[in-house]
Amino acid sequence: MASPASSTSKQRDEYCCVPFCNGNARTNKELSFHHIPSEKKMLTRKQWIVAIRRDEGEFFKIGGNTVVCSKHFKKEDYRWTPNRKCLKPEAVPSVFDWKLNESSRKAPTSRQSLFKKMKVDDREDEDEMVVEESVCEVHNSQSVEHENDMSCDSNIHAGCLEKIEKLEHVVQQKDSELKDKTYELASLNQKLQMERLRCGFLTEDLSVRFNIHASTVSRKIITWTNYLYFILGGINIWPSRSKIMEHMPQDFKLLYPNTRVIIDCTEIFTERPSSLALASKTFSSYKSHNTWKGLVGISPHGAITFISALYSGCMSDIEITKHSGLIDLLEPGDQIMADKGFILNKLLKDTGVSIATPHFLCSDGQFTPSQIEDNQKIASLRIHVERHIKRAKEYRLLQYTVPLSLAGSVNQLWTVANLLTLFRRPLIKQKN
């Protein structure tokens, strides 16, 4: 898949390599930029090169900064996930203004108009014949040159195809040679990542166990965390309303048939920052500890459908819901199920989305019989989101205090831990 360059182009000068296109990352913040496929995907790479009308050679060499901007892709070339917009692996640029650009150039003068311009009113017939003959000679010489250029282009094209075929053969040979060498290294890296996440081993402990330097352990863990975050983050975990209804358990169909997502917040302990300002922001009065706080949502049948970024522990559930982007995914008629701390009535005003939460205690200090019944029904259904959080926190790294050295990767670790629950047995058993 052509990787998007937009996410790292904030401080880089990237320019679209398509002829006549002036898209660049510095002045066109709304554009995304995509690298030309690597030589491992030679067929797609050829299609891209042909589509943008460029040939690899002395004047055009494909490197790390050779990109095509999003102006040349259709909307259907992208797939959308809750985390980001991704270009489909088979997508090929197809939106160009070749006709507009060609028409903006000066059109060649036709033989008749050229002849008329060269014609002088008061010339004699002989002079006019001389001018016409010279124009014909120029026209004929241009035709011969054009035929020679066409023949030269065809020879160059044939030579390029032959070089490409040889290059493909070399790449295949190198691929097979590298497979055996990389398999052992990949196994080691995967084992390091899972030991760190699942068992919560310290970096120093893993360096002794695997007989490698502590800095090497740290680099490999960060690399594989980002890799899993990139791969799993490309999965569209937000299902359509029809899919929700198709898999909705009978209890929800009878009691809360419009439920689209069940949400709850959870906190992860972290070390106390030395900065007083940061320590104040990450301090949770609920946990009496410095924490990171995140919002998760599951579907009525128990699958994870929403994972927010981690926020500082001082933020309320309402503020996190507001900034997480969850409300933008909901449609009119949907219903959220949550704990009583999620007072979202103002936030959901004019959206057509409702929320089901337990009742608050009345002024007389007692619940009515109907309120008690509603609270019990919601509690019996909402419990599944807490079960999901417990399942995600079975990775021991999230059970204990996360060191500040992992602050740059804690969001990726949090997301990966939640997404890995998709590959386990269903949270809710379907009744026959």
Short mmCIF file of C-alpha atoms in Angstrom, two decimals:
data_model
loop_
_atom_site.label_atom_id
_atom_site.label_comp_id
_atom_site.label_asym_id
_atom_site.label_seq_id
_atom_site.Cartn_x
_atom_site.Cartn_y
_atom_site.Cartn_z
CA MET A 1 0.00 0.00 0.00
CA ALA A 2 1.22 3.48 -0.81
CA SER A 3 1.96 4.97 2.58
CA PRO A 4 0.60 8.41 3.40
CA ALA A 5 3.27 11.03 3.88
CA SER A 6 0.90 13.66 5.21
CA SER A 7 1.18 12.60 8.84
CA THR A 8 4.90 13.40 8.91
CA SER A 9 5.01 16.27 6.45
CA LYS A 10 4.43 19.12 8.92
CA GLN A 11 8.08 20.10 9.01
CA ARG A 12 9.12 18.74 5.60
CA ASP A 13 9.01 20.25 2.13
CA GLU A 14 7.15 17.71 0.01
CA TYR A 15 6.09 18.49 -3.52
CA CYS A 16 3.76 16.53 -5.77
CA CYS A 17 5.74 14.95 -8.63
CA VAL A 18 2.85 15.10 -11.14
CA PRO A 19 3.63 17.47 -14.03
CA PHE A 20 1.92 20.91 -13.78
CA CYS A 21 0.75 20.19 -10.18
CA ASN A 22 1.78 22.78 -7.59
CA GLY A 23 0.70 20.83 -4.48
CA ASN A 24 3.19 20.99 -1.62
CA ALA A 25 3.00 20.17 2.08
CA ARG A 26 4.02 23.59 3.35
CA THR A 27 1.28 25.66 1.67
CA ASN A 28 -1.42 23.02 1.14
CA LYS A 29 -2.12 21.76 4.67
CA GLU A 30 -5.40 20.13 3.57
CA LEU A 31 -3.64 17.74 1.17
CA SER A 32 -2.21 14.34 2.00
CA PHE A 33 0.85 12.99 0.19
CA HIS A 34 1.44 9.36 -0.82
CA HIS A 35 4.70 7.65 -1.74
CA ILE A 36 4.97 5.79 -5.04
CA PRO A 37 4.75 2.00 -4.32
CA SER A 38 8.05 0.24 -3.71
CA GLU A 39 9.74 -2.13 -6.14
CA LYS A 40 8.22 -5.07 -4.25
CA LYS A 41 4.87 -4.06 -5.78
CA MET A 42 6.23 -3.54 -9.29
CA LEU A 43 2.87 -3.85 -11.10
CA THR A 44 1.24 -1.10 -9.03
CA ARG A 45 4.44 0.95 -9.28
CA LYS A 46 4.28 0.75 -13.11
CA GLN A 47 0.62 1.79 -13.09
CA TRP A 48 1.45 4.85 -10.98
CA ILE A 49 4.36 5.88 -13.24
CA VAL A 50 2.25 5.50 -16.39
CA ALA A 51 -0.67 7.38 -14.80
CA ILE A 52 1.43 10.43 -13.84
CA ARG A 53 3.18 10.43 -17.25
CA ARG A 54 6.72 10.21 -15.92
CA ASP A 55 9.56 7.86 -16.85
CA GLU A 56 12.35 6.89 -14.49
CA GLY A 57 15.68 8.10 -15.80
CA GLU A 58 18.28 10.82 -15.55
CA PHE A 59 15.70 13.58 -15.01
CA PHE A 60 13.24 11.67 -12.78
CA LYS A 61 14.42 9.38 -10.01
CA ILE A 62 12.03 7.92 -7.43
CA GLY A 63 13.26 8.35 -3.88
CA GLY A 64 12.00 8.77 -0.33
CA ASN A 65 10.54 12.21 -1.05
CA THR A 66 8.82 11.34 -4.35
CA VAL A 67 5.11 11.71 -3.56
CA VAL A 68 1.75 12.21 -5.28
CA CYS A 69 -0.78 14.51 -3.59
CA SER A 70 -4.40 13.61 -2.81
CA LYS A 71 -5.72 15.90 -5.57
CA HIS A 72 -5.04 13.07 -8.04
CA PHE A 73 -7.09 10.40 -6.22
CA LYS A 74 -10.84 9.84 -6.13
CA LYS A 75 -12.82 9.73 -2.89
CA GLU A 76 -13.43 6.00 -3.34
CA ASP A 77 -9.64 5.40 -3.44
CA TYR A 78 -9.61 5.95 0.35
CA ARG A 79 -10.98 3.93 3.21
CA TRP A 80 -11.90 5.59 6.48
CA THR A 81 -11.18 4.36 9.97
CA PRO A 82 -11.82 5.97 13.37
CA ASN A 83 -8.08 6.70 13.56
CA ARG A 84 -7.24 8.06 10.13
CA LYS A 85 -7.85 8.13 6.39
CA CYS A 86 -5.96 5.41 4.48
CA LEU A 87 -5.23 4.97 0.79
CA LYS A 88 -6.38 1.58 -0.52
CA PRO A 89 -3.50 -0.73 -1.57
CA GLU A 90 -4.84 -1.07 -5.13
CA ALA A 91 -5.50 2.67 -5.62
CA VAL A 92 -3.90 4.36 -8.64
CA PRO A 93 -3.91 8.15 -9.26
CA SER A 94 -6.48 8.99 -11.93
CA VAL A 95 -7.51 12.64 -11.48
CA PHE A 96 -5.49 14.90 -13.79
CA ASP A 97 -6.01 18.10 -15.79
CA TRP A 98 -3.94 17.13 -18.80
CA LYS A 99 -6.34 18.77 -21.31
CA LEU A 100 -6.45 22.01 -19.34
CA ASN A 101 -2.67 22.15 -19.04
CA GLU A 102 -2.11 21.33 -22.70
CA SER A 103 -4.66 23.91 -23.85
CA SER A 104 -2.92 26.55 -21.70
CA ARG A 105 0.16 26.19 -23.89
CA LYS A 106 0.44 28.08 -27.12
CA ALA A 107 -1.24 26.05 -29.87
CA PRO A 108 0.90 25.34 -32.97
CA THR A 109 0.15 27.58 -35.88
CA SER A 110 -1.64 25.80 -38.71
CA ARG A 111 -0.20 25.79 -42.22
CA GLN A 112 -2.99 27.98 -43.56
CA SER A 113 -2.68 30.64 -40.82
CA LEU A 114 1.11 30.60 -41.12
CA PHE A 115 0.79 31.13 -44.82
CA LYS A 116 -1.64 34.00 -44.30
CA LYS A 117 0.67 35.72 -41.83
CA MET A 118 3.60 35.43 -44.18
CA LYS A 119 1.57 36.69 -47.09
CA VAL A 120 2.17 40.31 -47.91
CA ASP A 121 -0.60 42.26 -49.59
CA ASP A 122 1.44 43.90 -52.28
CA ARG A 123 3.74 40.93 -53.12
CA GLU A 124 3.83 39.57 -56.61
CA ASP A 125 2.67 36.02 -57.42
CA GLU A 126 6.23 34.76 -57.65
CA ASP A 127 7.11 35.99 -54.16
CA GLU A 128 3.98 34.31 -52.74
CA MET A 129 4.90 31.00 -54.38
CA VAL A 130 8.39 31.17 -52.86
CA VAL A 131 6.93 31.77 -49.38
CA GLU A 132 4.48 28.89 -49.76
CA GLU A 133 7.18 26.49 -50.90
CA SER A 134 9.38 27.42 -47.91
CA VAL A 135 6.49 26.80 -45.53
CA CYS A 136 5.89 23.38 -47.10
CA GLU A 137 9.57 22.49 -46.63
CA VAL A 138 9.41 23.48 -42.95
CA HIS A 139 6.23 21.43 -42.48
CA ASN A 140 7.79 18.36 -44.13
CA SER A 141 10.96 18.62 -42.05
CA GLN A 142 8.88 18.84 -38.86
CA SER A 143 6.94 15.69 -39.88
CA VAL A 144 10.18 13.77 -40.41
CA GLU A 145 11.51 14.91 -37.03
CA HIS A 146 8.23 13.86 -35.37
CA GLU A 147 8.46 10.37 -36.91
CA ASN A 148 12.06 10.04 -35.74
CA ASP A 149 11.04 11.10 -32.19
CA MET A 150 8.22 8.53 -32.17
CA SER A 151 10.63 5.78 -33.26
CA CYS A 152 13.13 6.86 -30.60
CA ASP A 153 10.42 6.86 -27.89
CA SER A 154 9.32 3.31 -28.82
CA ASN A 155 12.93 2.09 -28.58
CA ILE A 156 13.36 3.77 -25.20
CA HIS A 157 10.08 2.23 -23.98
CA ALA A 158 11.17 -1.26 -25.07
CA GLY A 159 14.50 -0.80 -23.31
CA CYS A 160 12.76 0.35 -20.10
CA LEU A 161 10.48 -2.70 -20.10
CA GLU A 162 13.48 -5.01 -20.48
CA LYS A 163 15.25 -3.29 -17.56
CA ILE A 164 12.09 -3.53 -15.43
CA GLU A 165 11.80 -7.27 -16.09
CA LYS A 166 15.44 -7.77 -15.06
CA LEU A 167 14.88 -5.66 -11.97
CA GLU A 168 11.82 -7.73 -11.00
CA HIS A 169 13.91 -10.90 -11.28
CA VAL A 170 16.63 -9.43 -9.05
CA VAL A 171 14.07 -8.26 -6.48
CA GLN A 172 12.50 -11.72 -6.31
CA GLN A 173 15.92 -13.31 -5.74
CA LYS A 174 16.78 -10.82 -2.98
CA ASP A 175 13.36 -11.37 -1.43
CA SER A 176 13.85 -15.10 -1.09
CA GLU A 177 17.34 -14.59 0.36
CA LEU A 178 16.11 -12.13 2.99
CA LYS A 179 13.10 -14.21 4.13
CA ASP A 180 15.16 -16.69 6.10
CA LYS A 181 17.32 -13.96 7.65
CA THR A 182 14.41 -11.78 8.72
CA TYR A 183 12.19 -14.55 10.07
CA GLU A 184 14.39 -15.17 13.11
CA LEU A 185 14.75 -11.45 13.82
CA ALA A 186 10.99 -10.85 13.45
CA SER A 187 10.23 -13.69 15.87
CA LEU A 188 12.56 -12.17 18.43
CA ASN A 189 11.00 -8.71 18.03
CA GLN A 190 7.45 -10.04 18.34
CA LYS A 191 8.35 -11.98 21.46
CA LEU A 192 9.94 -8.90 23.01
CA GLN A 193 6.84 -6.81 22.30
CA MET A 194 4.39 -9.34 23.74
CA GLU A 195 6.56 -9.98 26.82
CA ARG A 196 6.65 -6.24 27.51
CA LEU A 197 2.91 -5.69 26.98
CA ARG A 198 1.46 -8.90 28.42
CA CYS A 199 3.88 -9.61 31.27
CA GLY A 200 4.96 -6.04 32.04
CA PHE A 201 8.66 -6.93 32.24
CA LEU A 202 11.04 -4.01 32.70
CA THR A 203 13.45 -3.08 29.92
CA GLU A 204 16.45 -4.14 32.03
CA ASP A 205 14.81 -7.52 32.73
CA LEU A 206 14.21 -8.17 29.01
CA SER A 207 17.76 -7.15 28.12
CA VAL A 208 19.07 -9.88 30.48
CA ARG A 209 16.56 -12.50 29.30
CA PHE A 210 17.38 -11.97 25.60
CA ASN A 211 21.07 -11.09 26.10
CA ILE A 212 20.85 -7.75 24.29
CA HIS A 213 21.44 -4.13 25.32
CA ALA A 214 18.64 -2.25 27.11
CA SER A 215 18.58 0.46 24.43
CA THR A 216 18.08 -2.24 21.78
CA VAL A 217 15.11 -3.61 23.74
CA SER A 218 13.60 -0.12 23.92
CA ARG A 219 14.06 0.53 20.20
CA LYS A 220 12.54 -2.79 19.17
CA ILE A 221 9.53 -2.41 21.48
CA ILE A 222 8.79 1.08 20.14
CA THR A 223 9.22 -0.10 16.53
CA TRP A 224 6.87 -3.05 16.90
CA THR A 225 4.35 -1.07 18.92
CA ASN A 226 4.13 1.48 16.12
CA TYR A 227 3.94 -1.30 13.52
CA LEU A 228 1.03 -3.04 15.28
CA TYR A 229 -0.66 0.32 15.81
CA PHE A 230 -0.36 1.07 12.09
CA ILE A 231 -1.57 -2.36 10.93
CA LEU A 232 -4.41 -2.84 13.44
CA GLY A 233 -5.36 0.85 13.29
CA GLY A 234 -6.27 0.34 9.64
CA ILE A 235 -9.15 -1.96 10.62
CA ASN A 236 -12.55 -0.25 10.44
CA ILE A 237 -13.99 -1.21 13.83
CA TRP A 238 -17.02 1.14 13.66
CA PRO A 239 -19.88 -0.98 12.22
CA SER A 240 -22.92 0.34 10.38
CA ARG A 241 -26.31 0.48 12.07
CA SER A 242 -27.52 -2.46 9.97
CA LYS A 243 -24.60 -4.61 11.21
CA ILE A 244 -25.37 -3.62 14.80
CA MET A 245 -29.00 -4.70 14.37
CA GLU A 246 -27.96 -7.93 12.66
CA HIS A 247 -25.84 -9.07 15.64
CA MET A 248 -27.80 -7.40 18.47
CA PRO A 249 -28.58 -9.74 21.40
CA GLN A 250 -32.23 -10.37 22.24
CA ASP A 251 -32.01 -8.52 25.59
CA PHE A 252 -31.09 -5.29 23.80
CA LYS A 253 -33.73 -5.76 21.12
CA LEU A 254 -36.42 -6.01 23.81
CA LEU A 255 -35.22 -3.24 26.16
CA TYR A 256 -32.95 -0.81 24.28
CA PRO A 257 -33.19 -1.55 20.53
CA ASN A 258 -31.62 1.77 19.42
CA THR A 259 -28.34 1.23 21.33
CA ARG A 260 -25.37 1.90 19.02
CA VAL A 261 -22.53 1.93 21.54
CA ILE A 262 -21.91 1.29 25.27
CA ILE A 263 -19.21 3.58 26.66
CA ASP A 264 -17.09 3.95 29.77
CA CYS A 265 -13.84 5.62 30.83
CA THR A 266 -10.90 3.93 32.50
CA GLU A 267 -7.63 5.14 34.00
CA ILE A 268 -4.04 3.89 33.79
CA PHE A 269 -1.56 4.78 36.52
CA THR A 270 1.58 6.67 35.52
CA GLU A 271 4.60 8.08 37.34
CA ARG A 272 4.41 11.54 38.84
CA PRO A 273 6.07 14.12 36.54
CA SER A 274 8.69 16.36 38.12
CA SER A 275 6.94 19.43 36.70
CA LEU A 276 4.28 20.70 39.11
CA ALA A 277 2.04 21.83 36.23
CA LEU A 278 2.14 18.42 34.55
CA ALA A 279 1.72 16.63 37.87
CA SER A 280 -1.41 18.70 38.52
CA LYS A 281 -2.86 17.94 35.08
CA THR A 282 -2.32 14.18 35.33
CA PHE A 283 -3.56 13.90 38.91
CA SER A 284 -6.91 12.10 39.25
CA SER A 285 -8.94 13.00 42.33
CA TYR A 286 -10.98 9.82 41.79
CA LYS A 287 -7.92 7.53 41.90
CA SER A 288 -5.74 9.82 44.09
CA HIS A 289 -2.91 9.12 41.67
CA ASN A 290 -1.38 10.47 38.47
CA THR A 291 -3.15 8.75 35.59
CA TRP A 292 -3.89 8.64 31.88
CA LYS A 293 -7.60 8.45 31.10
CA GLY A 294 -9.25 6.93 28.01
CA LEU A 295 -12.74 6.28 26.62
CA VAL A 296 -13.78 2.97 25.05
CA GLY A 297 -16.99 1.88 23.41
CA ILE A 298 -18.35 -1.56 22.57
CA SER A 299 -21.27 -2.69 20.45
CA PRO A 300 -24.30 -4.41 22.06
CA HIS A 301 -22.85 -7.80 21.03
CA GLY A 302 -19.57 -7.03 22.85
CA ALA A 303 -17.02 -6.14 20.13
CA ILE A 304 -14.80 -3.08 20.60
CA THR A 305 -16.01 -0.31 18.27
CA PHE A 306 -14.38 2.86 19.62
CA ILE A 307 -11.03 3.69 21.27
CA SER A 308 -10.14 7.25 22.18
CA ALA A 309 -6.70 8.67 22.72
CA LEU A 310 -5.46 8.89 26.30
CA TYR A 311 -6.04 12.20 28.11
CA SER A 312 -4.71 13.60 31.38
CA GLY A 313 -6.32 12.18 34.52
CA CYS A 314 -7.85 15.50 35.61
CA MET A 315 -10.31 15.59 32.69
CA SER A 316 -13.94 14.62 33.28
CA ASP A 317 -15.82 11.89 31.42
CA ILE A 318 -17.92 14.54 29.66
CA GLU A 319 -14.89 16.49 28.39
CA ILE A 320 -13.20 13.35 27.11
CA THR A 321 -16.39 12.31 25.28
CA LYS A 322 -16.60 15.78 23.74
CA HIS A 323 -13.00 15.79 22.45
CA SER A 324 -12.77 12.10 21.48
CA GLY A 325 -14.80 12.42 18.25
CA LEU A 326 -17.38 9.79 19.24
CA ILE A 327 -20.38 12.11 18.75
CA ASP A 328 -19.36 12.73 15.12
CA LEU A 329 -19.70 9.01 14.36
CA LEU A 330 -23.29 8.73 15.65
CA GLU A 331 -26.42 9.18 13.53
CA PRO A 332 -29.85 10.60 14.41
CA GLY A 333 -31.89 7.93 16.17
CA ASP A 334 -28.85 6.26 17.80
CA GLN A 335 -28.67 5.74 21.56
CA ILE A 336 -25.65 5.67 23.87
CA MET A 337 -25.62 3.55 27.01
CA ALA A 338 -23.37 4.80 29.82
CA ASP A 339 -22.88 5.19 33.56
CA LYS A 340 -24.58 8.07 35.41
CA GLY A 341 -21.37 10.15 35.31
CA PHE A 342 -21.90 10.78 31.59
CA ILE A 343 -24.29 13.76 31.69
CA LEU A 344 -24.31 14.39 27.93
CA ASN A 345 -27.72 16.02 27.43
CA LYS A 346 -26.22 19.41 26.46
CA LEU A 347 -23.60 17.79 24.26
CA LEU A 348 -26.22 15.71 22.40
CA LYS A 349 -28.69 18.58 21.97
CA ASP A 350 -29.95 18.93 18.36
CA THR A 351 -28.05 15.78 17.25
CA GLY A 352 -30.99 13.36 17.39
CA VAL A 353 -28.91 11.07 19.61
CA SER A 354 -30.22 9.95 23.02
CA ILE A 355 -28.48 8.47 26.07
CA ALA A 356 -29.57 5.77 28.52
CA THR A 357 -28.04 6.11 32.01
CA PRO A 358 -29.11 5.01 35.51
CA HIS A 359 -31.39 7.40 37.40
CA PHE A 360 -30.03 9.76 40.05
CA LEU A 361 -31.39 9.59 43.57
CA CYS A 362 -34.57 11.64 44.07
CA SER A 363 -34.79 14.59 46.46
CA ASP A 364 -36.58 12.43 49.05
CA GLY A 365 -33.58 10.05 49.08
CA GLN A 366 -35.40 7.08 47.51
CA PHE A 367 -35.80 5.53 44.06
CA THR A 368 -39.25 4.80 42.70
CA PRO A 369 -39.99 1.17 41.80
CA SER A 370 -39.80 1.96 38.06
CA GLN A 371 -36.44 3.72 38.53
CA ILE A 372 -35.05 0.74 40.42
CA GLU A 373 -36.15 -1.54 37.58
CA ASP A 374 -34.58 0.72 34.93
CA ASN A 375 -31.32 0.92 36.85
CA GLN A 376 -31.14 -2.85 37.14
CA LYS A 377 -31.80 -3.32 33.42
CA ILE A 378 -29.09 -0.81 32.42
CA ALA A 379 -26.61 -2.25 34.92
CA SER A 380 -27.11 -5.78 33.58
CA LEU A 381 -26.39 -4.64 30.01
CA ARG A 382 -23.74 -1.99 30.68
CA ILE A 383 -21.59 -4.45 32.65
CA HIS A 384 -20.14 -5.79 29.38
CA VAL A 385 -18.08 -2.65 28.72
CA GLU A 386 -16.44 -3.10 32.12
CA ARG A 387 -15.71 -6.71 31.19
CA HIS A 388 -13.99 -5.48 28.03
CA ILE A 389 -11.84 -3.02 30.00
CA LYS A 390 -10.83 -5.82 32.36
CA ARG A 391 -9.90 -7.97 29.36
CA ALA A 392 -7.75 -5.18 27.84
CA LYS A 393 -6.00 -4.64 31.19
CA GLU A 394 -5.01 -8.28 31.39
CA TYR A 395 -1.87 -7.00 29.68
CA ARG A 396 0.13 -6.41 32.85
CA LEU A 397 1.86 -3.31 31.55
CA LEU A 398 -1.49 -1.49 31.88
CA GLN A 399 -2.18 -2.91 35.35
CA TYR A 400 0.76 -1.23 37.05
CA THR A 401 2.29 2.23 36.97
CA VAL A 402 3.39 3.06 33.41
CA PRO A 403 6.83 4.72 33.45
CA LEU A 404 7.16 8.22 32.00
CA SER A 405 9.76 6.86 29.58
CA LEU A 406 6.84 5.28 27.69
CA ALA A 407 4.83 8.51 27.47
CA GLY A 408 5.57 8.76 23.74
CA SER A 409 4.24 5.24 23.07
CA VAL A 410 1.51 4.83 25.69
CA ASN A 411 -1.26 5.79 23.23
CA GLN A 412 -0.13 3.13 20.77
CA LEU A 413 0.15 0.50 23.54
CA TRP A 414 -3.33 1.40 24.81
CA THR A 415 -4.85 1.13 21.31
CA VAL A 416 -3.08 -2.14 20.48
CA ALA A 417 -4.16 -3.73 23.79
CA ASN A 418 -7.80 -2.91 23.01
CA LEU A 419 -7.66 -4.00 19.37
CA LEU A 420 -6.08 -7.35 20.26
CA THR A 421 -9.29 -8.26 22.13
CA LEU A 422 -10.95 -8.60 18.69
CA PHE A 423 -8.94 -11.79 18.17
CA ARG A 424 -10.19 -13.46 21.35
CA ARG A 425 -13.41 -15.36 22.01
CA PRO A 426 -16.65 -13.29 21.91
CA LEU A 427 -17.37 -11.25 25.04
CA ILE A 428 -21.10 -12.08 24.89
CA LYS A 429 -22.32 -15.55 23.97
CA GLN A 430 -25.17 -15.54 21.48
CA LYS A 431 -28.23 -17.45 22.64
CA ASN A 432 -29.69 -19.91 20.17
#
